[in-house]
Amino acid sequence: MRQDVGQLLWIGFDGVAASRELREALRAGRYGATVVFARNLVGGEPAGAGRAPVDLDAATALTEGLRAAAPDGTPALVAVDQEGGTVQRLREPATVWPPMIAHERLAPGEDRARARAVGEALGLELAALGFDLDFAPVLDVHTNPANPVIGGRAFGTTADAVTRRALAFAEGLAAAGVLSCGKHFPGHGDTHLDSHLALPRVEHELARLRELELAPFAAAAAAGVPMFMTAHVVFAALDESRPATMSPAVMTGLLREQLGYRGVIVSDDLDMKAIADHYGVADAAVQAIRAGCDALLLCRDRGHQEEVERGLIVAAERDSELRRQIGVAAERIRATKRAFFAARPARPARDVVGCAAHRRLAAELAG
């Protein structure tokens, strides 16, 4: 059971190198994935025009240091948020990508081809640096100009446009040998609060949600996108009181049963204030697994990581159904890893990172 719980914990960490403690924890199977942020990259912080270039040698050494296999033989995934625009941890001398809303100026057909090319180019750079998983594409539809968190991160302002472009981007990542993760289910595009800071609500009726917010996710589920990330948002038509991450009606009833999704469901970061300020993090983690999540993001607070690990083990020891759900989630994660590493193409050469062809592609998309 402890090994199973370890597969579910996907964590952030401090420092620009994998510490001995972290490497030992990965080899012991305590974590299923690590997530790299700008704070972990030499030259990645501080943000802004004056920052130094990212040290690609240090970045590669970091990912290699994180690549430790658990006792069951499955390596911990090395993940990153590399969307383009405001959310891209790797910048110069890697290719700096414009926000994905830039696809809006392209005609149907051209936009899909461009999105796939961008996904593949971005993915090749990640693969060359040793990353396995990109928390992209954004499947949210940008319908609210006052939305403080999505905006230009979206691929478009209609469900059809987002579906066409985001799924093509995911195809490109797959061709490059990088796992994709569509986010933020069931849709964060029409909120006026940032779930990093507060708990947003969406009051739309179910018919509207199916027509707009849910449509790209339904298409992505049918296309076999391997992972979805949840939204810490209350969707009143689906569950009046609980955010989607912690709602059985959303995660199991809607996503698993109605949409037939069989991939890995990853919670958004449980350290975010939408969760941390409203629920105890260990209780939220237990509720998320009960709801149907497979993996739990804990991106910053080391105390929260330990609290969730203990909380899941204690709760599972008392509850056989939760223990079963943890086992099912862990095996789904293991199966995804095994299939991914077995089929992954050869790692690209490092000279693909920031190459002239990719810079041209970024410039063309930016217009």
Coordinates of N, CA and C in Angstrom, one line a residue, residues 83-198:
E83 N 3.7 25.6 -21.7 CA 2.5 25.9 -22.5 C 2.9 26.8 -23.6
G84 N 3.7 27.8 -23.4 CA 3.9 29.0 -24.2 C 3.3 30.2 -23.5
G85 N 3.7 31.4 -23.9 CA 3.2 32.6 -23.3 C 3.7 32.7 -21.9
T86 N 2.8 33.0 -21.0 CA 3.2 33.3 -19.6 C 3.6 32.0 -18.8
V87 N 3.2 30.9 -19.3 CA 3.5 29.6 -18.6 C 4.4 28.8 -19.4
Q88 N 5.7 29.1 -19.2 CA 6.8 28.2 -19.8 C 8.0 28.4 -18.9
R89 N 8.4 27.3 -18.3 CA 9.5 27.3 -17.3 C 10.8 27.4 -18.0
L90 N 11.0 26.8 -19.2 CA 12.2 26.9 -20.0 C 12.1 28.0 -21.0
R91 N 13.0 28.9 -20.9 CA 13.1 30.1 -21.8 C 14.4 30.1 -22.5
E92 N 14.9 31.3 -22.9 CA 16.2 31.3 -23.6 C 17.3 30.6 -22.8
P93 N 18.1 29.8 -23.5 CA 18.3 29.7 -24.9 C 17.3 28.7 -25.6
A94 N 16.4 28.0 -24.9 CA 15.4 27.2 -25.5 C 14.5 28.2 -26.3
T95 N 13.7 27.6 -27.2 CA 12.7 28.5 -27.9 C 11.7 29.0 -27.0
V96 N 11.4 30.3 -27.1 CA 10.4 31.0 -26.3 C 9.1 31.1 -27.2
W97 N 8.0 30.4 -26.8 CA 6.8 30.3 -27.6 C 5.8 31.4 -27.2
P98 N 5.1 31.9 -28.2 CA 4.0 32.9 -27.9 C 2.9 32.2 -27.2
P99 N 1.9 32.9 -26.6 CA 0.7 32.3 -26.1 C -0.1 31.6 -27.1
M100 N -0.7 30.5 -26.8 CA -1.4 29.7 -27.7 C -2.6 30.4 -28.3
I101 N -3.1 31.4 -27.7 CA -4.2 32.2 -28.3 C -3.8 32.8 -29.6
A102 N -2.5 32.8 -29.9 CA -2.0 33.3 -31.2 C -2.6 32.5 -32.4
H103 N -3.0 31.3 -32.1 CA -3.6 30.5 -33.2 C -4.9 31.1 -33.7
E104 N -5.5 32.0 -33.0 CA -6.8 32.6 -33.4 C -6.7 33.3 -34.7
R105 N -5.6 33.8 -35.1 CA -5.5 34.6 -36.4 C -5.4 33.6 -37.6
L106 N -5.2 32.3 -37.4 CA -5.0 31.4 -38.4 C -6.3 30.8 -38.9
A107 N -6.4 30.4 -40.2 CA -7.6 29.8 -40.7 C -7.7 28.3 -40.3
P108 N -9.0 27.8 -40.2 CA -9.1 26.4 -39.9 C -8.3 25.5 -40.9
G109 N -7.6 24.5 -40.5 CA -6.7 23.8 -41.3 C -5.3 24.2 -41.1
E110 N -5.1 25.5 -41.4 CA -3.8 26.1 -41.1 C -3.5 26.1 -39.6
D111 N -4.5 26.4 -38.9 CA -4.3 26.5 -37.4 C -3.9 25.1 -36.8
R112 N -4.6 24.0 -37.4 CA -4.4 22.7 -36.8 C -2.9 22.3 -37.2
A113 N -2.5 22.5 -38.4 CA -1.2 22.1 -38.8 C -0.1 22.8 -38.0
R114 N -0.4 24.1 -37.8 CA 0.6 24.9 -37.0 C 0.6 24.4 -35.6
A115 N -0.5 24.1 -35.0 CA -0.5 23.7 -33.6 C 0.2 22.3 -33.4
R116 N 0.0 21.4 -34.4 CA 0.8 20.2 -34.3 C 2.3 20.4 -34.4
A117 N 2.7 21.3 -35.4 CA 4.1 21.5 -35.5 C 4.7 22.2 -34.3
V118 N 3.9 23.1 -33.7 CA 4.4 23.7 -32.4 C 4.5 22.7 -31.3
G119 N 3.5 21.8 -31.2 CA 3.5 20.8 -30.2 C 4.7 19.8 -30.3
E120 N 5.0 19.5 -31.6 CA 6.2 18.6 -31.8 C 7.5 19.3 -31.5
A121 N 7.6 20.5 -32.0 CA 8.9 21.2 -31.8 C 9.1 21.5 -30.3
L122 N 8.1 21.9 -29.6 CA 8.2 22.1 -28.1 C 8.5 20.8 -27.4
G123 N 7.9 19.8 -27.9 CA 8.1 18.5 -27.2 C 9.5 17.9 -27.5
L124 N 10.0 18.1 -28.7 CA 11.4 17.7 -29.0 C 12.4 18.4 -28.1
E125 N 12.2 19.7 -27.8 CA 13.1 20.4 -26.9 C 13.0 19.8 -25.5
L126 N 11.8 19.5 -25.0 CA 11.6 19.0 -23.7 C 12.3 17.6 -23.6
A127 N 12.0 16.7 -24.6 CA 12.6 15.4 -24.6 C 14.1 15.4 -24.6
A128 N 14.7 16.4 -25.4 CA 16.1 16.5 -25.5 C 16.7 16.8 -24.1
L129 N 16.0 17.6 -23.3 CA 16.5 18.0 -22.0 C 16.1 17.0 -20.9
G130 N 15.4 15.9 -21.2 CA 15.1 14.8 -20.3 C 13.8 14.9 -19.6
F131 N 12.8 15.7 -20.1 CA 11.5 15.7 -19.6 C 10.6 14.6 -20.2
D132 N 9.7 14.1 -19.4 CA 8.8 13.1 -19.9 C 7.4 13.6 -20.1
L133 N 6.9 14.6 -19.3 CA 5.5 15.0 -19.3 C 5.4 16.5 -19.3
D134 N 4.5 17.0 -20.2 CA 4.2 18.4 -20.3 C 2.8 18.6 -19.8
F135 N 2.6 19.4 -18.8 CA 1.2 19.7 -18.4 C 0.6 20.7 -19.4
A136 N 0.3 20.2 -20.5 CA -0.3 20.9 -21.6 C -0.9 19.9 -22.6
P137 N -1.9 20.2 -23.4 CA -2.4 21.5 -23.7 C -3.5 22.0 -22.8
V138 N -3.7 23.3 -22.7 CA -4.9 23.9 -22.1 C -6.1 23.6 -23.0
L139 N -7.1 23.0 -22.4 CA -8.4 22.7 -23.1 C -9.5 23.6 -22.7
D140 N -9.2 24.6 -21.9 CA -10.2 25.6 -21.5 C -10.5 26.5 -22.6
V141 N -11.8 26.9 -22.7 CA -12.2 27.8 -23.8 C -12.2 29.2 -23.2
H142 N -11.6 30.1 -23.8 CA -11.4 31.5 -23.3 C -12.7 32.3 -23.7
T143 N -13.6 32.3 -22.8 CA -14.9 33.0 -23.0 C -15.1 34.2 -22.1
N144 N -14.3 34.4 -21.2 CA -14.5 35.5 -20.2 C -13.2 36.4 -20.2
P145 N -13.4 37.6 -20.8 CA -12.2 38.5 -20.8 C -11.7 38.9 -19.5
A146 N -12.5 38.8 -18.4 CA -12.1 39.1 -17.1 C -11.4 38.0 -16.3
N147 N -11.3 36.8 -17.0 CA -10.7 35.7 -16.4 C -9.2 36.0 -16.0
P148 N -8.8 35.9 -14.8 CA -7.4 36.3 -14.4 C -6.4 35.2 -14.6
V149 N -6.8 34.0 -15.0 CA -5.8 32.9 -15.0 C -5.6 32.2 -16.3
I150 N -6.6 32.2 -17.2 CA -6.5 31.5 -18.4 C -6.2 32.4 -19.6
G151 N -7.1 33.3 -20.0 CA -6.7 34.3 -21.0 C -6.0 33.7 -22.2
G152 N -4.8 34.3 -22.5 CA -4.1 33.9 -23.7 C -3.5 32.5 -23.6
R153 N -3.6 31.8 -22.5 CA -3.2 30.4 -22.4 C -4.1 29.5 -23.2
A154 N -5.3 29.9 -23.4 CA -6.2 29.0 -24.2 C -5.9 29.0 -25.7
F155 N -6.3 28.0 -26.4 CA -6.1 27.9 -27.8 C -7.1 28.6 -28.6
G156 N -8.2 29.1 -28.0 CA -9.2 29.8 -28.7 C -10.4 30.2 -27.9
T157 N -11.4 30.8 -28.5 CA -12.5 31.4 -27.9 C -13.8 30.6 -28.2
T158 N -13.7 29.5 -29.0 CA -14.8 28.6 -29.2 C -14.4 27.2 -28.9
A159 N -15.4 26.3 -28.6 CA -15.1 25.0 -28.3 C -14.4 24.2 -29.5
D160 N -15.0 24.5 -30.7 CA -14.4 23.9 -31.9 C -13.0 24.2 -32.2
A161 N -12.7 25.5 -32.0 CA -11.3 26.0 -32.3 C -10.3 25.4 -31.2
V162 N -10.7 25.4 -30.0 CA -9.9 24.8 -28.9 C -9.7 23.3 -29.2
T163 N -10.7 22.6 -29.5 CA -10.6 21.2 -29.8 C -9.7 20.9 -30.9
R164 N -9.8 21.6 -32.0 CA -9.0 21.4 -33.2 C -7.5 21.6 -32.9
R165 N -7.2 22.7 -32.3 CA -5.8 23.1 -32.1 C -5.2 22.4 -31.0
A166 N -5.9 22.3 -29.8 CA -5.3 21.6 -28.7 C -5.0 20.1 -28.9
L167 N -5.9 19.5 -29.6 CA -5.6 18.0 -29.8 C -4.5 17.9 -30.8
A168 N -4.4 18.8 -31.8 CA -3.2 18.7 -32.7 C -1.9 19.0 -31.9
F169 N -1.9 19.9 -31.0 CA -0.7 20.1 -30.2 C -0.4 18.9 -29.4
A170 N -1.4 18.2 -28.8 CA -1.1 17.0 -28.1 C -0.5 15.9 -29.0
E171 N -1.0 15.8 -30.2 CA -0.5 14.9 -31.2 C 1.0 15.2 -31.4
G172 N 1.4 16.5 -31.5 CA 2.8 16.8 -31.7 C 3.6 16.4 -30.6
L173 N 3.1 16.6 -29.3 CA 3.9 16.2 -28.2 C 4.1 14.7 -28.2
A174 N 3.1 13.9 -28.5 CA 3.2 12.5 -28.6 C 4.3 12.1 -29.6
A175 N 4.3 12.7 -30.8 CA 5.2 12.4 -31.8 C 6.7 12.7 -31.4
A176 N 6.8 13.7 -30.5 CA 8.1 14.0 -30.0 C 8.6 13.1 -28.8
G177 N 7.7 12.3 -28.3 CA 8.0 11.4 -27.2 C 7.8 12.0 -25.9
V178 N 6.7 12.8 -25.8 CA 6.4 13.5 -24.5 C 4.9 13.3 -24.2
L179 N 4.6 12.9 -23.0 CA 3.2 12.8 -22.5 C 2.6 14.1 -22.5
S180 N 1.3 14.2 -22.8 CA 0.5 15.4 -22.7 C -0.5 15.2 -21.6
C181 N -1.0 16.4 -21.1 CA -2.0 16.4 -20.0 C -2.9 17.6 -20.3
G182 N -4.2 17.2 -20.7 CA -5.2 18.3 -21.0 C -5.7 18.9 -19.7
K183 N -5.9 20.2 -19.7 CA -6.3 20.8 -18.4 C -7.2 22.0 -18.8
H184 N -8.1 22.4 -17.8 CA -8.3 22.0 -16.4 C -9.8 21.5 -16.4
F185 N -10.0 20.2 -16.3 CA -11.3 19.6 -16.4 C -12.1 20.0 -15.1
P186 N -13.4 20.3 -15.4 CA -14.2 20.4 -16.6 C -14.2 21.7 -17.3
G187 N -13.3 22.6 -17.0 CA -13.2 23.9 -17.7 C -13.0 25.1 -16.8
H188 N -11.9 25.8 -17.0 CA -11.6 27.0 -16.2 C -11.7 28.3 -17.0
G189 N -12.3 28.2 -18.2 CA -12.2 29.4 -19.1 C -13.2 30.5 -18.7
D190 N -14.2 30.2 -18.0 CA -15.2 31.3 -17.7 C -15.3 31.5 -16.2
T191 N -14.2 31.7 -15.5 CA -14.2 32.1 -14.1 C -13.6 33.5 -13.9
H192 N -14.0 34.1 -12.8 CA -13.5 35.5 -12.6 C -12.5 35.5 -11.4
L193 N -12.3 34.3 -10.8 CA -11.3 34.2 -9.8 C -10.2 33.2 -10.2
D194 N -9.0 33.4 -9.6 CA -7.9 32.6 -9.9 C -7.8 31.5 -8.8
S195 N -7.9 30.2 -9.1 CA -7.9 29.2 -8.1 C -6.6 29.0 -7.4
H196 N -5.5 29.7 -7.8 CA -4.3 29.8 -7.0 C -4.6 30.6 -5.8
L197 N -5.6 31.5 -5.8 CA -5.8 32.5 -4.8 C -7.2 32.3 -4.1
A198 N -8.1 31.7 -4.7 CA -9.5 31.6 -4.2 C -10.2 30.4 -4.8

